[in-house]
PDB file of C-alpha atoms in Angstrom:
ATOM      1  CA  UNK A 195      22.608 161.059  31.592  1.00  0.00           C
ATOM      2  CA  UNK A 196      24.984 160.637  34.636  1.00  0.00           C
ATOM      3  CA  UNK A 197      28.797 159.080  33.869  1.00  0.00           C
ATOM      4  CA  UNK A 198      31.459 158.265  36.018  1.00  0.00           C
ATOM      5  CA  UNK A 199      29.816 157.567  39.428  1.00  0.00           C
ATOM      6  CA  UNK A 200      28.657 154.971  41.612  1.00  0.00           C
ATOM      7  CA  UNK A 201      26.443 157.326  43.738  1.00  0.00           C
ATOM      8  CA  UNK A 202      23.074 158.118  42.146  1.00  0.00           C
ATOM      9  CA  UNK A 203      23.139 161.344  44.021  1.00  0.00           C
ATOM     10  CA  UNK A 204      26.949 162.817  44.194  1.00  0.00           C
ATOM     11  CA  UNK A 205      29.669 163.173  41.429  1.00  0.00           C
ATOM     12  CA  UNK A 206      29.931 162.126  38.279  1.00  0.00           C
ATOM     13  CA  UNK A 207      29.543 163.939  34.907  1.00  0.00           C
ATOM     14  CA  UNK A 208      25.862 165.047  33.840  1.00  0.00           C
ATOM     15  CA  UNK A 209      25.915 164.872  29.656  1.00  0.00           C
ATOM     16  CA  UNK A 210      22.104 165.763  28.202  1.00  0.00           C
ATOM     17  CA  UNK A 211      20.568 163.377  25.629  1.00  0.00           C
ATOM     18  CA  UNK A 212      20.115 164.748  22.325  1.00  0.00           C
ATOM     19  CA  UNK A 213      18.238 161.929  20.606  1.00  0.00           C
ATOM     20  CA  UNK A 214      16.679 158.418  21.482  1.00  0.00           C
ATOM     21  CA  UNK A 215      16.391 155.748  19.076  1.00  0.00           C
ATOM     22  CA  UNK A 216      13.904 152.764  19.821  1.00  0.00           C
ATOM     23  CA  UNK A 217      14.481 149.660  17.721  1.00  0.00           C
ATOM     24  CA  UNK A 218      11.703 149.682  15.542  1.00  0.00           C
ATOM     25  CA  UNK A 219      10.432 146.083  16.294  1.00  0.00           C
ATOM     26  CA  UNK A 220       9.765 146.599  19.866  1.00  0.00           C
ATOM     27  CA  UNK A 221       7.104 145.140  21.608  1.00  0.00           C
ATOM     28  CA  UNK A 222       5.917 146.236  24.651  1.00  0.00           C
ATOM     29  CA  UNK A 223       3.668 143.213  25.202  1.00  0.00           C
ATOM     30  CA  UNK A 224       6.476 140.295  24.795  1.00  0.00           C
ATOM     31  CA  UNK A 225       9.324 142.480  25.553  1.00  0.00           C
ATOM     32  CA  UNK A 226      11.308 141.643  22.190  1.00  0.00           C
ATOM     33  CA  UNK A 227      13.599 143.954  20.678  1.00  0.00           C
ATOM     34  CA  UNK A 228      14.128 145.558  23.946  1.00  0.00           C
ATOM     35  CA  UNK A 229      16.914 147.978  23.248  1.00  0.00           C
ATOM     36  CA  UNK A 230      16.900 151.869  22.942  1.00  0.00           C
ATOM     37  CA  UNK A 231      20.293 154.069  22.170  1.00  0.00           C
ATOM     38  CA  UNK A 232      20.683 157.420  23.779  1.00  0.00           C
ATOM     39  CA  UNK A 233      22.691 159.956  21.610  1.00  0.00           C
ATOM     40  CA  UNK A 234      24.454 162.097  24.061  1.00  0.00           C
ATOM     41  CA  UNK A 235      25.046 165.896  23.285  1.00  0.00           C
ATOM     42  CA  UNK A 236      28.930 165.552  23.438  1.00  0.00           C
ATOM     43  CA  UNK A 237      31.219 162.901  24.497  1.00  0.00           C
ATOM     44  CA  UNK A 238      32.217 161.923  27.935  1.00  0.00           C
ATOM     45  CA  UNK A 239      35.894 163.028  29.370  1.00  0.00           C
ATOM     46  CA  UNK A 240      37.800 160.705  29.328  1.00  0.00           C
ATOM     47  CA  UNK A 241      35.653 158.600  26.673  1.00  0.00           C
ATOM     48  CA  UNK A 242      35.976 155.130  26.894  1.00  0.00           C
ATOM     49  CA  UNK A 243      34.253 153.141  24.053  1.00  0.00           C
ATOM     50  CA  UNK A 244      31.596 150.292  25.020  1.00  0.00           C
ATOM     51  CA  UNK A 245      33.063 146.907  23.733  1.00  0.00           C
ATOM     52  CA  UNK A 246      30.160 144.888  22.522  1.00  0.00           C
ATOM     53  CA  UNK A 247      30.221 141.279  21.610  1.00  0.00           C
ATOM     54  CA  UNK A 248      29.622 139.328  18.387  1.00  0.00           C
ATOM     55  CA  UNK A 249      27.066 136.301  18.532  1.00  0.00           C
ATOM     56  CA  UNK A 250      30.176 133.992  18.611  1.00  0.00           C
ATOM     57  CA  UNK A 251      31.872 135.345  21.388  1.00  0.00           C
ATOM     58  CA  UNK A 252      28.650 135.082  23.577  1.00  0.00           C
ATOM     59  CA  UNK A 253      28.479 132.595  26.074  1.00  0.00           C
ATOM     60  CA  UNK A 254      26.369 129.638  25.950  1.00  0.00           C
ATOM     61  CA  UNK A 255      25.533 128.223  29.568  1.00  0.00           C
ATOM     62  CA  UNK A 256      27.419 127.933  32.575  1.00  0.00           C
ATOM     63  CA  UNK A 257      29.815 131.020  32.096  1.00  0.00           C
ATOM     64  CA  UNK A 258      30.215 133.821  34.378  1.00  0.00           C
ATOM     65  CA  UNK A 259      29.314 137.270  33.884  1.00  0.00           C
ATOM     66  CA  UNK A 260      28.605 140.483  35.598  1.00  0.00           C
ATOM     67  CA  UNK A 261      25.332 142.278  36.291  1.00  0.00           C
ATOM     68  CA  UNK A 262      25.146 145.984  37.099  1.00  0.00           C
ATOM     69  CA  UNK A 263      22.737 148.413  38.222  1.00  0.00           C
ATOM     70  CA  UNK A 264      20.870 150.740  40.483  1.00  0.00           C
ATOM     71  CA  UNK A 265      17.450 148.201  41.265  1.00  0.00           C
ATOM     72  CA  UNK A 266      16.304 146.913  44.273  1.00  0.00           C
ATOM     73  CA  UNK A 267      18.138 145.000  46.531  1.00  0.00           C
ATOM     74  CA  UNK A 268      15.612 142.215  47.455  1.00  0.00           C
ATOM     75  CA  UNK A 269      12.666 140.274  46.156  1.00  0.00           C
ATOM     76  CA  UNK A 270       8.854 141.334  46.587  1.00  0.00           C
ATOM     77  CA  UNK A 271       7.074 144.340  47.024  1.00  0.00           C
ATOM     78  CA  UNK A 272       9.047 145.797  50.045  1.00  0.00           C
ATOM     79  CA  UNK A 273      12.401 145.775  48.159  1.00  0.00           C
ATOM     80  CA  UNK A 274      13.927 149.380  47.942  1.00  0.00           C
ATOM     81  CA  UNK A 275      16.050 150.513  45.155  1.00  0.00           C
ATOM     82  CA  UNK A 276      19.846 151.437  46.038  1.00  0.00           C
ATOM     83  CA  UNK A 277      21.667 154.662  45.503  1.00  0.00           C
ATOM     84  CA  UNK A 278      24.867 153.054  45.164  1.00  0.00           C
ATOM     85  CA  UNK A 279      25.750 150.816  41.710  1.00  0.00           C
ATOM     86  CA  UNK A 280      25.636 147.254  42.196  1.00  0.00           C
ATOM     87  CA  UNK A 281      27.258 144.502  40.519  1.00  0.00           C
ATOM     88  CA  UNK A 282      26.844 140.815  40.946  1.00  0.00           C
ATOM     89  CA  UNK A 283      28.626 137.831  39.173  1.00  0.00           C
ATOM     90  CA  UNK A 284      25.717 135.842  37.645  1.00  0.00           C
ATOM     91  CA  UNK A 285      25.599 132.488  35.520  1.00  0.00           C
ATOM     92  CA  UNK A 286      24.508 132.321  32.078  1.00  0.00           C
ATOM     93  CA  UNK A 287      22.021 129.858  31.484  1.00  0.00           C
ATOM     94  CA  UNK A 288      21.781 127.338  28.514  1.00  0.00           C
ATOM     95  CA  UNK A 289      19.069 129.312  26.014  1.00  0.00           C
ATOM     96  CA  UNK A 290      16.864 125.982  25.553  1.00  0.00           C
ATOM     97  CA  UNK A 291      16.750 125.580  29.496  1.00  0.00           C
ATOM     98  CA  UNK A 292      15.808 129.458  29.981  1.00  0.00           C
ATOM     99  CA  UNK A 293      13.410 129.460  26.931  1.00  0.00           C
ATOM    100  CA  UNK A 294      11.773 126.111  28.823  1.00  0.00           C
ATOM    101  CA  UNK A 295      11.442 127.595  32.223  1.00  0.00           C
ATOM    102  CA  UNK A 296       9.836 130.541  31.187  1.00  0.00           C
ATOM    103  CA  UNK A 297       7.372 128.877  28.882  1.00  0.00           C
ATOM    104  CA  UNK A 298       6.410 126.484  31.561  1.00  0.00           C
ATOM    105  CA  UNK A 299       5.642 129.815  33.762  1.00  0.00           C
ATOM    106  CA  UNK A 300       4.113 131.764  31.267  1.00  0.00           C
ATOM    107  CA  UNK A 301       2.229 128.987  29.538  1.00  0.00           C
ATOM    108  CA  UNK A 302       4.082 130.563  25.908  1.00  0.00           C
ATOM    109  CA  UNK A 303       7.307 131.206  24.685  1.00  0.00           C
ATOM    110  CA  UNK A 304       8.458 134.718  25.810  1.00  0.00           C
ATOM    111  CA  UNK A 305      11.977 134.411  25.408  1.00  0.00           C
ATOM    112  CA  UNK A 306      13.844 134.988  21.794  1.00  0.00           C
ATOM    113  CA  UNK A 307      16.792 134.015  20.154  1.00  0.00           C
ATOM    114  CA  UNK A 308      17.524 137.936  20.783  1.00  0.00           C
ATOM    115  CA  UNK A 309      17.629 137.523  24.280  1.00  0.00           C
ATOM    116  CA  UNK A 310      20.388 135.657  26.745  1.00  0.00           C
ATOM    117  CA  UNK A 311      19.502 134.686  30.105  1.00  0.00           C
ATOM    118  CA  UNK A 312      21.560 134.598  33.497  1.00  0.00           C
ATOM    119  CA  UNK A 313      20.998 134.040  37.335  1.00  0.00           C
ATOM    120  CA  UNK A 314      23.034 132.720  40.084  1.00  0.00           C
ATOM    121  CA  UNK A 315      21.148 130.144  42.494  1.00  0.00           C
ATOM    122  CA  UNK A 316      23.240 130.363  45.652  1.00  0.00           C
ATOM    123  CA  UNK A 317      22.158 127.688  48.526  1.00  0.00           C
ATOM    124  CA  UNK A 318      21.361 129.271  51.699  1.00  0.00           C
ATOM    125  CA  UNK A 319      21.296 132.924  50.622  1.00  0.00           C
ATOM    126  CA  UNK A 320      19.222 133.311  47.768  1.00  0.00           C
ATOM    127  CA  UNK A 321      19.618 134.143  44.025  1.00  0.00           C
ATOM    128  CA  UNK A 322      21.856 136.785  42.724  1.00  0.00           C
ATOM    129  CA  UNK A 323      20.056 138.486  39.952  1.00  0.00           C
ATOM    130  CA  UNK A 324      18.765 141.945  38.713  1.00  0.00           C
ATOM    131  CA  UNK A 325      15.676 143.490  39.961  1.00  0.00           C
ATOM    132  CA  UNK A 326      13.334 146.398  39.053  1.00  0.00           C
ATOM    133  CA  UNK A 327      15.125 149.245  38.460  1.00  0.00           C
ATOM    134  CA  UNK A 328      17.948 147.418  37.055  1.00  0.00           C
ATOM    135  CA  UNK A 329      16.325 147.332  33.672  1.00  0.00           C
ATOM    136  CA  UNK A 330      18.861 148.861  30.655  1.00  0.00           C
ATOM    137  CA  UNK A 331      22.099 147.806  32.752  1.00  0.00           C
ATOM    138  CA  UNK A 332      24.755 145.910  31.054  1.00  0.00           C
ATOM    139  CA  UNK A 333      25.365 142.238  31.403  1.00  0.00           C
ATOM    140  CA  UNK A 334      29.242 141.946  31.104  1.00  0.00           C
ATOM    141  CA  UNK A 335      31.300 138.967  30.172  1.00  0.00           C
ATOM    142  CA  UNK A 336      34.832 139.793  30.178  1.00  0.00           C
ATOM    143  CA  UNK A 337      34.706 143.449  29.185  1.00  0.00           C
ATOM    144  CA  UNK A 338      32.701 142.932  26.645  1.00  0.00           C
ATOM    145  CA  UNK A 339      28.997 144.073  27.403  1.00  0.00           C
ATOM    146  CA  UNK A 340      26.547 141.046  26.137  1.00  0.00           C
ATOM    147  CA  UNK A 341      23.455 141.909  27.218  1.00  0.00           C
ATOM    148  CA  UNK A 342      20.971 144.813  28.573  1.00  0.00           C
ATOM    149  CA  UNK A 343      18.782 144.324  31.660  1.00  0.00           C
ATOM    150  CA  UNK A 344      15.050 143.592  30.328  1.00  0.00           C
ATOM    151  CA  UNK A 345      12.785 141.213  32.423  1.00  0.00           C
ATOM    152  CA  UNK A 346      12.644 139.173  35.699  1.00  0.00           C
ATOM    153  CA  UNK A 347      10.088 137.217  37.365  1.00  0.00           C
ATOM    154  CA  UNK A 348       7.069 139.194  38.676  1.00  0.00           C
ATOM    155  CA  UNK A 349       8.503 140.650  42.191  1.00  0.00           C
ATOM    156  CA  UNK A 350      11.991 139.758  41.393  1.00  0.00           C
ATOM    157  CA  UNK A 351      11.569 136.338  42.676  1.00  0.00           C
ATOM    158  CA  UNK A 352      14.188 133.542  41.737  1.00  0.00           C
ATOM    159  CA  UNK A 353      11.486 131.272  39.919  1.00  0.00           C
ATOM    160  CA  UNK A 354      12.988 131.763  36.589  1.00  0.00           C
ATOM    161  CA  UNK A 355      16.398 133.319  34.698  1.00  0.00           C
ATOM    162  CA  UNK A 356      16.590 136.959  34.219  1.00  0.00           C
ATOM    163  CA  UNK A 357      16.413 137.613  30.836  1.00  0.00           C
ATOM    164  CA  UNK A 358      18.372 140.160  29.010  1.00  0.00           C
ATOM    165  CA  UNK A 359      18.515 141.817  25.316  1.00  0.00           C
ATOM    166  CA  UNK A 360      21.276 139.921  23.518  1.00  0.00           C
ATOM    167  CA  UNK A 361      23.704 143.096  22.381  1.00  0.00           C
ATOM    168  CA  UNK A 362      25.179 141.135  19.425  1.00  0.00           C
ATOM    169  CA  UNK A 363      21.746 139.991  17.764  1.00  0.00           C
ATOM    170  CA  UNK A 364      21.566 144.228  17.406  1.00  0.00           C
ATOM    171  CA  UNK A 365      25.125 145.195  16.319  1.00  0.00           C
ATOM    172  CA  UNK A 366      24.365 145.906  12.701  1.00  0.00           C
ATOM    173  CA  UNK A 367      20.915 148.171  14.111  1.00  0.00           C
ATOM    174  CA  UNK A 368      23.493 149.823  16.371  1.00  0.00           C
ATOM    175  CA  UNK A 369      26.073 150.381  13.963  1.00  0.00           C
ATOM    176  CA  UNK A 370      23.415 151.926  11.410  1.00  0.00           C
ATOM    177  CA  UNK A 371      21.696 153.879  13.836  1.00  0.00           C
TER     178      UNK A 371
END
């Protein structure tokens, strides 16, 4: 793991991963329970603990959040990943609306209560969203991690909101790992 840099190829502190913990309910077909913990060989210096939200603190829709990642910077097959960490202000989407949008596209329910959705549709300049390569990156609401980038619509087009693993749904599992 590289910590403490915004450049994928320079700076930061490299810390070996000692163990990984994949959620026992992980379903690669539906991408449910899409969460994995990494146990580092030692704590970074300086160490800043991650603050997770509780379910009661999660936004319900319409609030702004911040998505962070190293993924592609444009939609479609020609999109290239970036070597500089990017962030985008995105709008949290009402859960019922997100589930309905994805059900219309996929023909079945694919968004669970353990997920949270976000995207911003900008008039004229396209959507602000995550894309391939951003998976595993955080969705922040203020200073708290509320989501982990999980999946987007094929090719990173804005046909449906981006789906994140809802961290608060896994707080007990995280604490017990």
